[in-house]
PDB file of C-alpha atoms in Angstrom:
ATOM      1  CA  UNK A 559      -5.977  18.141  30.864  1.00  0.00           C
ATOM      2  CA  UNK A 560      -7.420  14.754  29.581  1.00  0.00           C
ATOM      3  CA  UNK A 561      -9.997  16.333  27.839  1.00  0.00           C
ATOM      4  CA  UNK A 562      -7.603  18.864  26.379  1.00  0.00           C
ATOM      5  CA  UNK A 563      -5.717  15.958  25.200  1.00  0.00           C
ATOM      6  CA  UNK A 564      -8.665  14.563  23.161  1.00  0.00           C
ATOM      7  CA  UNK A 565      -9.777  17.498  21.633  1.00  0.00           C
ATOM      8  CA  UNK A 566      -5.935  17.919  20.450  1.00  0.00           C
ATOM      9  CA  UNK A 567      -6.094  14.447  19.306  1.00  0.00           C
ATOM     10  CA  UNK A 568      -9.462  15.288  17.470  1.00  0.00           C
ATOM     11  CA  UNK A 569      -7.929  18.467  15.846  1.00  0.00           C
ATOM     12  CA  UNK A 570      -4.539  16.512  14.585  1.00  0.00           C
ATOM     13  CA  UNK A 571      -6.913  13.638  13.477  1.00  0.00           C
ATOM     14  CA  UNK A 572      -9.136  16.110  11.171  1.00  0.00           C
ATOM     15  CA  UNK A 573      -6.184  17.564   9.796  1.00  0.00           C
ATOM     16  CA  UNK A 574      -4.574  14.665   8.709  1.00  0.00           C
ATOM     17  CA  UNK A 575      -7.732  13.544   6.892  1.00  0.00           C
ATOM     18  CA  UNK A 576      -8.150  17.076   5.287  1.00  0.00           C
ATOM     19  CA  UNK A 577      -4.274  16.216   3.873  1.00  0.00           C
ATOM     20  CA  UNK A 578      -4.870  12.659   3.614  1.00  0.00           C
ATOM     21  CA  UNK A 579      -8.202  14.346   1.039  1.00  0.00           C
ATOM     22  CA  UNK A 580      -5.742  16.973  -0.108  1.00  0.00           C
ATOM     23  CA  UNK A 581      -3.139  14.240  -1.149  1.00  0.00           C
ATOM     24  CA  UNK A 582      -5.795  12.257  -3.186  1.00  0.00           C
ATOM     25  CA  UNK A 583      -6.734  14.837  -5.367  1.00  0.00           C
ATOM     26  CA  UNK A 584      -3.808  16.500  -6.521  1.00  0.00           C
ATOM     27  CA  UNK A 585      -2.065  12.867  -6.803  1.00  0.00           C
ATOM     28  CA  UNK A 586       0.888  11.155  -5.138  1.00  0.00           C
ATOM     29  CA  UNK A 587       3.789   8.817  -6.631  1.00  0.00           C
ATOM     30  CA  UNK A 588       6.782   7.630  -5.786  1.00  0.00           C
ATOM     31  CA  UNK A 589       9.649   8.736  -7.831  1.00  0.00           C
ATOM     32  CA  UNK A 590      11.365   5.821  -9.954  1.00  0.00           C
ATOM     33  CA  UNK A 591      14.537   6.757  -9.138  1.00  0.00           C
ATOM     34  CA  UNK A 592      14.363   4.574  -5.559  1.00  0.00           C
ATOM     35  CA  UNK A 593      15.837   7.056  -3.835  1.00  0.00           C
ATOM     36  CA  UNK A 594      12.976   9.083  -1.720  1.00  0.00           C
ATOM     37  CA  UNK A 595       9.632   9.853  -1.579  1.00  0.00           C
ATOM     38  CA  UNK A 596       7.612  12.377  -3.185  1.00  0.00           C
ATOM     39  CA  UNK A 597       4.354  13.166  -2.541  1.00  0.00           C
ATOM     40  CA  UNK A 598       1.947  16.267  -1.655  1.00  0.00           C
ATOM     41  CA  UNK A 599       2.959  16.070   1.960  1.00  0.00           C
ATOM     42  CA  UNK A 600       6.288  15.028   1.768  1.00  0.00           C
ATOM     43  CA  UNK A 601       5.172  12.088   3.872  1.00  0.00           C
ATOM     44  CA  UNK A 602       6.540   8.739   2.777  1.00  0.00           C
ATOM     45  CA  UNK A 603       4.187   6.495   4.913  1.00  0.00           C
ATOM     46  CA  UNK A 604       1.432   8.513   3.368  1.00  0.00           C
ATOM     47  CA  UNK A 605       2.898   8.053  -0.171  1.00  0.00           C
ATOM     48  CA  UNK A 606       3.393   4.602   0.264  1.00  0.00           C
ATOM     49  CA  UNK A 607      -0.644   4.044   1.436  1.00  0.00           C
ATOM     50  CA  UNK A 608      -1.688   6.107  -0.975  1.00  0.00           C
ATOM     51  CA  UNK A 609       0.227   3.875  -3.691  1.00  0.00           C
ATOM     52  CA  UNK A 610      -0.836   0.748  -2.103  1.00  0.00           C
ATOM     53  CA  UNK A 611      -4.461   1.386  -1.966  1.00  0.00           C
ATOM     54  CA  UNK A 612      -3.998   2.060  -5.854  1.00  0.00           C
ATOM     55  CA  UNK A 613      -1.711  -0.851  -6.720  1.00  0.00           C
ATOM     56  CA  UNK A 614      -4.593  -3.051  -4.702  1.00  0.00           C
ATOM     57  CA  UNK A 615      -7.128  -1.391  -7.282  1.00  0.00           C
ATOM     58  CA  UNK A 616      -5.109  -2.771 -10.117  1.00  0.00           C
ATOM     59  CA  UNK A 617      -4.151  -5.816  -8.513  1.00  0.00           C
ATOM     60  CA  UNK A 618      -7.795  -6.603  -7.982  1.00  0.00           C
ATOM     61  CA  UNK A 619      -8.329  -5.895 -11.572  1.00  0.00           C
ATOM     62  CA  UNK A 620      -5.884  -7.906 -12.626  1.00  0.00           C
ATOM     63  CA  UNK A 621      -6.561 -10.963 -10.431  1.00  0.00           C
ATOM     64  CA  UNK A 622     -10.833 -10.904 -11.882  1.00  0.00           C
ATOM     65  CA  UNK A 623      -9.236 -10.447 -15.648  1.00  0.00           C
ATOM     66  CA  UNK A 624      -7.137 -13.953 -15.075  1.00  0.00           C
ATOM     67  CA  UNK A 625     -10.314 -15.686 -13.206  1.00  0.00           C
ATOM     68  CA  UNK A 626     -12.589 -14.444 -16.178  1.00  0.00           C
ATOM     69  CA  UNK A 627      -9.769 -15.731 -18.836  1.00  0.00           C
ATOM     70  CA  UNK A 628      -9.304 -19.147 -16.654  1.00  0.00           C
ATOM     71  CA  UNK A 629     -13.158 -19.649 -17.174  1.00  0.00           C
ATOM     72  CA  UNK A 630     -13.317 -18.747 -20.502  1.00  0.00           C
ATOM     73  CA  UNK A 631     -10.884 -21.233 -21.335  1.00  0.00           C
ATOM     74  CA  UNK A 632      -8.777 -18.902 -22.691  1.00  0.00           C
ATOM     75  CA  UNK A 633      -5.299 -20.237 -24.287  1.00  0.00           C
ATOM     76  CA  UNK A 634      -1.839 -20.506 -22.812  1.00  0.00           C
ATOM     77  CA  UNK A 635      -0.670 -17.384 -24.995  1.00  0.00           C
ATOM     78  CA  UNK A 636      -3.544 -15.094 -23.430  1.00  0.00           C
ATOM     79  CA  UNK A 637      -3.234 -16.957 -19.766  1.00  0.00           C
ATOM     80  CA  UNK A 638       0.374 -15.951 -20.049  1.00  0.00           C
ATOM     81  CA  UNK A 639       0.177 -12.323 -20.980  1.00  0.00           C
ATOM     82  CA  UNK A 640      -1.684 -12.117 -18.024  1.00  0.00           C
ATOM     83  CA  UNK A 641       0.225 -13.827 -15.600  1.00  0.00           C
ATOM     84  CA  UNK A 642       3.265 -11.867 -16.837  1.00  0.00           C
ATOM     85  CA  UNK A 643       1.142  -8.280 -16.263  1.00  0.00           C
ATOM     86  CA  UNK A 644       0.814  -9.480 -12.638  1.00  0.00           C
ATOM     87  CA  UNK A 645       4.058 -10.717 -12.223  1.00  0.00           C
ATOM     88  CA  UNK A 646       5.181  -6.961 -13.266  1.00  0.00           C
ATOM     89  CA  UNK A 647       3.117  -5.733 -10.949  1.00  0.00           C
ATOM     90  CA  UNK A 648       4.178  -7.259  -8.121  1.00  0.00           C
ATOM     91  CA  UNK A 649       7.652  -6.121  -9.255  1.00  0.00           C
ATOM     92  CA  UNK A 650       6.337  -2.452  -8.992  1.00  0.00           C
ATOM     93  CA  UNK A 651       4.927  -2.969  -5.601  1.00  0.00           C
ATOM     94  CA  UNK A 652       8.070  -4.307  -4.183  1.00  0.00           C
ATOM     95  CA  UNK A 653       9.881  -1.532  -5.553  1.00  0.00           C
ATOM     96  CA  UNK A 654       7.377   0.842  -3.861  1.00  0.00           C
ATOM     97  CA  UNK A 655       7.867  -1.090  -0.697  1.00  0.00           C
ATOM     98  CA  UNK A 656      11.796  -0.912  -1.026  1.00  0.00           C
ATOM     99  CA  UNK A 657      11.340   3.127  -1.374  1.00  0.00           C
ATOM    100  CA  UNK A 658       8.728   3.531   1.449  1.00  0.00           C
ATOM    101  CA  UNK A 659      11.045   1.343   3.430  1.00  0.00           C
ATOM    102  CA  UNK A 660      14.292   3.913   2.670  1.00  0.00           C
ATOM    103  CA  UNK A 661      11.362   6.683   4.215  1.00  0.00           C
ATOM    104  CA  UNK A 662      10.180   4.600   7.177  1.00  0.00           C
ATOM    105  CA  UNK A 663      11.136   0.993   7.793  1.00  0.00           C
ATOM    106  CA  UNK A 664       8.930   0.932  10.848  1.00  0.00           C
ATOM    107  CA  UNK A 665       5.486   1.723   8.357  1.00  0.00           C
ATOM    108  CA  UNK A 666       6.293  -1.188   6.324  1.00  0.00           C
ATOM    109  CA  UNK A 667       7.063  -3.679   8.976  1.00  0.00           C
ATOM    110  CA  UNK A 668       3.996  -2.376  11.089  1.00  0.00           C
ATOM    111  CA  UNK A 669       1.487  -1.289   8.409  1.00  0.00           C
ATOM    112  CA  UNK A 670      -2.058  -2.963   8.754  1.00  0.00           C
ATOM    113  CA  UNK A 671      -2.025  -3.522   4.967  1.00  0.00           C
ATOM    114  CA  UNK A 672       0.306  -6.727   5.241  1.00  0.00           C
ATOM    115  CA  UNK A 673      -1.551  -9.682   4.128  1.00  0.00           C
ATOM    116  CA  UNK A 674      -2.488 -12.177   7.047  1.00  0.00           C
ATOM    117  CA  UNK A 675       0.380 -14.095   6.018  1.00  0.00           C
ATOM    118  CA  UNK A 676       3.289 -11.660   6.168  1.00  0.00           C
ATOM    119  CA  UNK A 677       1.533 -10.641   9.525  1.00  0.00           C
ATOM    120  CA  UNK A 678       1.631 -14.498  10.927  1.00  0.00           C
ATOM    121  CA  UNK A 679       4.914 -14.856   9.427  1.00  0.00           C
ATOM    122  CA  UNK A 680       6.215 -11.377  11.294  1.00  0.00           C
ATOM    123  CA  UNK A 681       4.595 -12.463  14.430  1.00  0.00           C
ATOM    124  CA  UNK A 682       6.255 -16.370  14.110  1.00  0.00           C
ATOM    125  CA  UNK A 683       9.463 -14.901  13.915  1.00  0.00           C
ATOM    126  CA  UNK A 684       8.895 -12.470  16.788  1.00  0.00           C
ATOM    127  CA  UNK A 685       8.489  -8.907  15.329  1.00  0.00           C
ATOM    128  CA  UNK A 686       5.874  -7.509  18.185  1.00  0.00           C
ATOM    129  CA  UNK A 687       4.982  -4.073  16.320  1.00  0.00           C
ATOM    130  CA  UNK A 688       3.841  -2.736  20.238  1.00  0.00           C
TER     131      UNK A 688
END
């Protein structure tokens, strides 16, 4: 039975990554309306990694284009633009966060792609996950 179990466990976990795969090709989002999820799967914790993993992308490129302007020198106007274009950003992700929430609250509190702040602060003021 216990090795019946793990072969089960093996077949769900390769077809998850075959949709997880699936997913990334044909493209996910999260509709703009704020009202549900929509992605290939119909999953929204899979949406809402899926959108994460690209807003980090574009976060990270965001975050080297204000380091390479800050040592550059660059002006306040530029410094600015680009602090705004993050600032906007962050606005999207907490919108996707407020829609994956609406499709499962226990994803976002649990998810491992918190930072290691949010997780301190969640664990400080006693949200166990387990």
């Amino acid at each position: 039975a216990y090795i019946q179990n793990l072969e089960s466990s093996r077949l769900k976990l390769t077809q998850l990554e075959q949709e997880l795969q699936r997913a990334r090709q044909q493209g996910i989002f999260i509709s703009s309306s704020g009202d549900q999820s929509q992605s290939a799967g119909g999953n929204g914790a899979v949406a809402f990694d899926m959108e994460y993993a690209r807003w980090l992308e574009e976060h990270n490129k965001h975050i080297n284009e204000l380091r390479a302007a800050a040592n550059a020198h660059a002006g306040d106007d530029d410094l600015r633009k680009i602090v705004d274009s993050i600032m906007s950003q962050y606005d999207e992700f907490f919108r996707l966060k407020g829609v994956a929430a609406k499709a499962d609250v226990f994803h976002v509190l649990s998810g491992m792609w918190k930072t290691p702040a949010e997780r301190c602060f969640m664990w400080l003021g006693g949200f166990r996950s387990s």
